[in-house]
Amino acid sequence: MSMSSVRPEVIRALQTLNTPTVSNAIETFDVRPRSTGYMTSEIRCALPDLGPMVGYAATAKIRTTLKPEAGAAIDRRVMWEHILSLPEPRVVVIQDLDDYPLGSFWGEVNANIHRALGCVGTVTNGGVRDLDEVEALGFHLFAGHIHVSHAYVHVVEVGTPVEFGGLTVNPGDLLHGDKHGIVNIPLDIADRVFQAAKEVDDRERKIIDLCKSPDFSVEKLYALYH
């Protein structure tokens, strides 16, 4: 599978930004409505102390509630090969198709397996567990639930678009996440987002500095917006 990617130095630069800053920078390009391109708060960062995560999406769909019928589960190697077809760093994005997910695909074992496959974290509407062990590994967890059991977790689809948290994610999408949530960075502007973020930050810094200044006035504040 051939996927577009950006230069490694672009990834490293994006890793220094928080997600609201990335979102602000994307807005300056006017490439999509401001109410799209990110996940809603139902997908939460389980390990906020790990800081920002950036990676290309590998996608899969799972079920966890019921024991799979014969032939319903896809061999895990199919998923691993899909992951390896993508550039590094990789983020595994998993949609749990059950009405209410009851099991966790993610724990200490799968975090180690996928870290060895060049993944830096996961985003899922399903469950995660083994938080202490996974945090020690430095593997990011963004999830809709925290569960104690893996229940009957099994993979049913690999490498297709997934949709949850108000966002559709395609294989190869570039995702950025931190304690605020997940945002999709359009690949065609990815190499310009860092500079745009710095420009937005410079404008905001002037406003903040004025607000903290003894010389503050509404007139001066208004002037910064025009």
Tab-separated table of C-alpha atoms in Angstrom:
chain	number	residue	atom	x	y	z
A	1	MET	CA	0.000	0.000	0.000
A	2	SER	CA	1.417	3.359	-1.024
A	3	MET	CA	0.653	6.218	1.344
A	4	SER	CA	1.596	9.889	1.280
A	5	SER	CA	3.795	11.040	4.127
A	6	VAL	CA	5.658	14.113	5.292
A	7	ARG	CA	9.299	14.566	6.165
A	8	PRO	CA	10.445	13.218	9.556
A	9	GLU	CA	11.452	16.709	10.683
A	10	VAL	CA	7.856	17.837	10.116
A	11	ILE	CA	6.639	15.069	12.415
A	12	ARG	CA	9.165	16.094	15.075
A	13	ALA	CA	8.073	19.729	14.860
A	14	LEU	CA	4.397	18.793	15.182
A	15	GLN	CA	5.222	16.746	18.276
A	16	THR	CA	6.232	19.975	20.046
A	17	LEU	CA	2.776	21.529	19.649
A	18	ASN	CA	-0.359	20.930	21.650
A	19	THR	CA	-3.542	19.961	19.848
A	20	PRO	CA	-5.426	23.268	20.267
A	21	THR	CA	-2.445	25.051	18.700
A	22	VAL	CA	-2.470	22.607	15.791
A	23	SER	CA	-6.205	23.149	15.376
A	24	ASN	CA	-5.747	26.939	15.361
A	25	ALA	CA	-3.030	26.631	12.720
A	26	ILE	CA	-5.167	24.425	10.455
A	27	GLU	CA	-7.966	26.999	10.585
A	28	THR	CA	-5.717	29.604	8.945
A	29	PHE	CA	-5.614	27.536	5.735
A	30	ASP	CA	-9.422	27.467	5.392
A	31	VAL	CA	-9.329	23.905	4.013
A	32	ARG	CA	-12.363	22.656	5.954
A	33	PRO	CA	-15.146	23.941	8.223
A	34	ARG	CA	-13.911	24.792	11.717
A	35	SER	CA	-16.460	22.409	13.224
A	36	THR	CA	-14.893	19.368	11.511
A	37	GLY	CA	-11.601	17.485	11.504
A	38	TYR	CA	-11.389	16.538	15.162
A	39	MET	CA	-12.914	14.061	17.595
A	40	THR	CA	-15.531	14.936	20.173
A	41	SER	CA	-14.898	14.679	23.905
A	42	GLU	CA	-16.320	11.151	24.086
A	43	ILE	CA	-12.805	10.033	23.047
A	44	ARG	CA	-10.591	10.873	26.013
A	45	CYS	CA	-6.869	10.814	26.588
A	46	ALA	CA	-6.202	8.115	29.187
A	47	LEU	CA	-2.529	9.018	29.691
A	48	PRO	CA	-2.285	12.831	29.541
A	49	ASP	CA	1.217	13.001	31.012
A	50	LEU	CA	2.702	11.430	27.865
A	51	GLY	CA	2.289	14.697	25.936
A	52	PRO	CA	1.546	15.026	22.210
A	53	MET	CA	1.201	12.037	19.862
A	54	VAL	CA	1.631	12.244	16.090
A	55	GLY	CA	1.283	9.352	13.655
A	56	TYR	CA	-0.277	7.842	10.546
A	57	ALA	CA	-3.519	5.951	11.032
A	58	ALA	CA	-3.758	2.200	10.605
A	59	THR	CA	-7.399	1.208	10.877
A	60	ALA	CA	-9.395	-1.778	12.081
A	61	LYS	CA	-12.830	-2.724	13.389
A	62	ILE	CA	-13.506	-5.042	16.306
A	63	ARG	CA	-16.278	-6.602	18.333
A	64	THR	CA	-15.951	-7.493	21.995
A	65	THR	CA	-19.310	-8.376	23.531
A	66	LEU	CA	-20.127	-11.801	22.083
A	67	LYS	CA	-17.992	-14.831	21.347
A	68	PRO	CA	-17.246	-14.827	17.606
A	69	GLU	CA	-18.780	-17.417	15.373
A	70	ALA	CA	-16.454	-19.641	13.360
A	71	GLY	CA	-14.698	-17.637	10.660
A	72	ALA	CA	-15.888	-14.249	11.954
A	73	ALA	CA	-12.519	-13.145	13.323
A	74	ILE	CA	-9.722	-11.923	11.065
A	75	ASP	CA	-6.272	-13.319	11.713
A	76	ARG	CA	-4.179	-10.814	13.669
A	77	ARG	CA	-1.366	-11.113	11.119
A	78	VAL	CA	-3.593	-9.390	8.547
A	79	MET	CA	-3.800	-6.405	10.868
A	80	TRP	CA	-0.072	-6.418	11.564
A	81	GLU	CA	0.733	-6.439	7.835
A	82	HIS	CA	-1.646	-3.525	7.283
A	83	ILE	CA	0.143	-1.593	10.019
A	84	LEU	CA	3.548	-2.274	8.494
A	85	SER	CA	2.332	-1.006	5.103
A	86	LEU	CA	2.114	2.507	6.542
A	87	PRO	CA	4.941	4.965	7.239
A	88	GLU	CA	6.176	5.472	10.785
A	89	PRO	CA	5.199	6.672	13.298
A	90	ARG	CA	1.920	4.738	13.294
A	91	VAL	CA	-1.275	5.109	15.302
A	92	VAL	CA	-3.779	2.246	15.411
A	93	VAL	CA	-7.342	3.536	15.107
A	94	ILE	CA	-9.898	0.913	16.126
A	95	GLN	CA	-13.662	1.170	15.922
A	96	ASP	CA	-15.605	-1.112	18.257
A	97	LEU	CA	-18.813	-1.931	16.389
A	98	ASP	CA	-20.780	-3.063	19.446
A	99	ASP	CA	-23.550	-0.785	20.710
A	100	TYR	CA	-21.777	-0.605	24.048
A	101	PRO	CA	-18.186	-1.903	24.053
A	102	LEU	CA	-17.576	-4.293	26.940
A	103	GLY	CA	-14.011	-5.409	26.301
A	104	SER	CA	-10.581	-3.933	25.731
A	105	PHE	CA	-8.364	-4.756	22.766
A	106	TRP	CA	-5.633	-2.708	24.421
A	107	GLY	CA	-3.527	-3.696	27.406
A	108	GLU	CA	0.109	-4.318	28.261
A	109	VAL	CA	0.581	-7.164	25.756
A	110	ASN	CA	-0.953	-5.479	22.710
A	111	ALA	CA	0.752	-2.204	23.544
A	112	ASN	CA	4.118	-3.984	23.474
A	113	ILE	CA	3.272	-5.847	20.261
A	114	HIS	CA	2.231	-2.685	18.478
A	115	ARG	CA	5.110	-0.651	19.836
A	116	ALA	CA	7.375	-3.262	18.213
A	117	LEU	CA	5.426	-2.664	14.969
A	118	GLY	CA	6.359	1.023	14.999
A	119	CYS	CA	3.168	2.306	16.616
A	120	VAL	CA	3.171	5.134	19.134
A	121	GLY	CA	-0.409	4.817	20.345
A	122	THR	CA	-4.045	4.030	19.683
A	123	VAL	CA	-7.335	5.839	19.266
A	124	THR	CA	-10.515	3.846	19.867
A	125	ASN	CA	-14.138	4.241	20.851
A	126	GLY	CA	-13.657	0.939	22.669
A	127	GLY	CA	-11.817	0.134	25.852
A	128	VAL	CA	-8.271	0.253	27.204
A	129	ARG	CA	-6.710	-1.210	30.339
A	130	ASP	CA	-3.351	-1.874	32.102
A	131	LEU	CA	-2.876	1.879	32.293
A	132	ASP	CA	0.219	1.883	34.533
A	133	GLU	CA	2.082	-0.652	32.432
A	134	VAL	CA	1.169	1.026	29.140
A	135	GLU	CA	2.127	4.457	30.444
A	136	ALA	CA	5.529	3.116	31.498
A	137	LEU	CA	5.972	1.926	27.915
A	138	GLY	CA	5.202	5.429	26.607
A	139	PHE	CA	2.339	4.163	24.459
A	140	HIS	CA	-0.529	6.653	24.020
A	141	LEU	CA	-4.118	5.637	24.769
A	142	PHE	CA	-7.152	7.594	23.556
A	143	ALA	CA	-10.393	5.773	24.250
A	144	GLY	CA	-14.089	5.885	24.877
A	145	HIS	CA	-13.901	3.481	27.836
A	146	ILE	CA	-11.594	1.992	30.447
A	147	HIS	CA	-12.350	-1.696	31.022
A	148	VAL	CA	-11.054	-4.483	33.228
A	149	SER	CA	-11.557	-7.332	30.705
A	150	HIS	CA	-10.774	-8.094	27.082
A	151	ALA	CA	-14.118	-9.952	26.955
A	152	TYR	CA	-14.475	-11.567	23.487
A	153	VAL	CA	-12.413	-9.023	21.571
A	154	HIS	CA	-11.764	-9.995	17.959
A	155	VAL	CA	-10.846	-8.129	14.779
A	156	VAL	CA	-13.506	-8.196	12.045
A	157	GLU	CA	-12.184	-5.689	9.478
A	158	VAL	CA	-8.820	-4.147	8.614
A	159	GLY	CA	-7.665	-1.232	6.483
A	160	THR	CA	-11.013	0.430	5.832
A	161	PRO	CA	-12.340	3.823	6.979
A	162	VAL	CA	-13.506	3.966	10.592
A	163	GLU	CA	-15.879	6.474	12.125
A	164	PHE	CA	-16.404	7.465	15.730
A	165	GLY	CA	-16.105	10.533	17.912
A	166	GLY	CA	-17.489	12.625	15.080
A	167	LEU	CA	-14.547	11.913	12.780
A	168	THR	CA	-13.991	9.573	9.844
A	169	VAL	CA	-10.414	8.273	9.760
A	170	ASN	CA	-8.903	6.713	6.648
A	171	PRO	CA	-5.724	4.621	6.524
A	172	GLY	CA	-2.750	6.951	6.237
A	173	ASP	CA	-4.438	9.989	7.800
A	174	LEU	CA	-2.076	12.039	9.957
A	175	LEU	CA	-3.388	12.358	13.509
A	176	HIS	CA	-2.268	14.604	16.345
A	177	GLY	CA	-3.444	14.051	19.898
A	178	ASP	CA	-2.815	15.130	23.473
A	179	LYS	CA	-4.821	15.652	26.679
A	180	HIS	CA	-7.258	17.870	24.756
A	181	GLY	CA	-8.193	15.258	22.150
A	182	ILE	CA	-7.528	14.168	18.561
A	183	VAL	CA	-7.249	16.270	15.397
A	184	ASN	CA	-6.671	15.165	11.797
A	185	ILE	CA	-3.925	17.163	10.035
A	186	PRO	CA	-4.536	17.393	6.262
A	187	LEU	CA	-1.456	15.975	4.560
A	188	ASP	CA	-1.354	18.660	1.901
A	189	ILE	CA	-0.735	21.374	4.501
A	190	ALA	CA	1.106	19.335	7.139
A	191	ASP	CA	4.527	20.778	6.318
A	192	ARG	CA	3.177	24.324	6.820
A	193	VAL	CA	1.240	23.783	10.050
A	194	PHE	CA	4.171	24.374	12.407
A	195	GLN	CA	4.993	27.785	10.934
A	196	ALA	CA	1.326	28.751	10.918
A	197	ALA	CA	1.102	27.717	14.572
A	198	LYS	CA	4.016	29.991	15.441
A	199	GLU	CA	2.353	32.913	13.651
A	200	VAL	CA	-0.932	32.316	15.492
A	201	ASP	CA	0.955	32.064	18.770
A	202	ASP	CA	2.739	35.355	18.114
A	203	ARG	CA	-0.594	37.117	17.513
A	204	GLU	CA	-2.147	35.618	20.624
A	205	ARG	CA	0.910	36.480	22.713
A	206	LYS	CA	0.474	40.186	21.901
A	207	ILE	CA	-3.108	40.019	23.160
A	208	ILE	CA	-2.149	38.159	26.326
A	209	ASP	CA	0.753	40.506	27.053
A	210	LEU	CA	-1.520	43.512	26.656
A	211	CYS	CA	-4.124	42.000	28.978
A	212	LYS	CA	-1.429	41.592	31.644
A	213	SER	CA	-0.021	45.073	31.102
A	214	PRO	CA	-0.819	48.119	33.273
A	215	ASP	CA	-1.293	49.955	29.969
A	216	PHE	CA	-4.284	47.796	29.023
A	217	SER	CA	-7.247	49.513	27.435
A	218	VAL	CA	-10.183	48.430	25.323
A	219	GLU	CA	-8.940	50.689	22.545
A	220	LYS	CA	-5.541	48.976	22.436
A	221	LEU	CA	-7.175	45.558	22.621
A	222	TYR	CA	-9.525	46.414	19.773
A	223	ALA	CA	-6.604	47.628	17.681
A	224	LEU	CA	-4.903	44.214	17.930
A	225	TYR	CA	-7.911	42.626	16.257
A	226	HIS	CA	-7.817	44.999	13.290
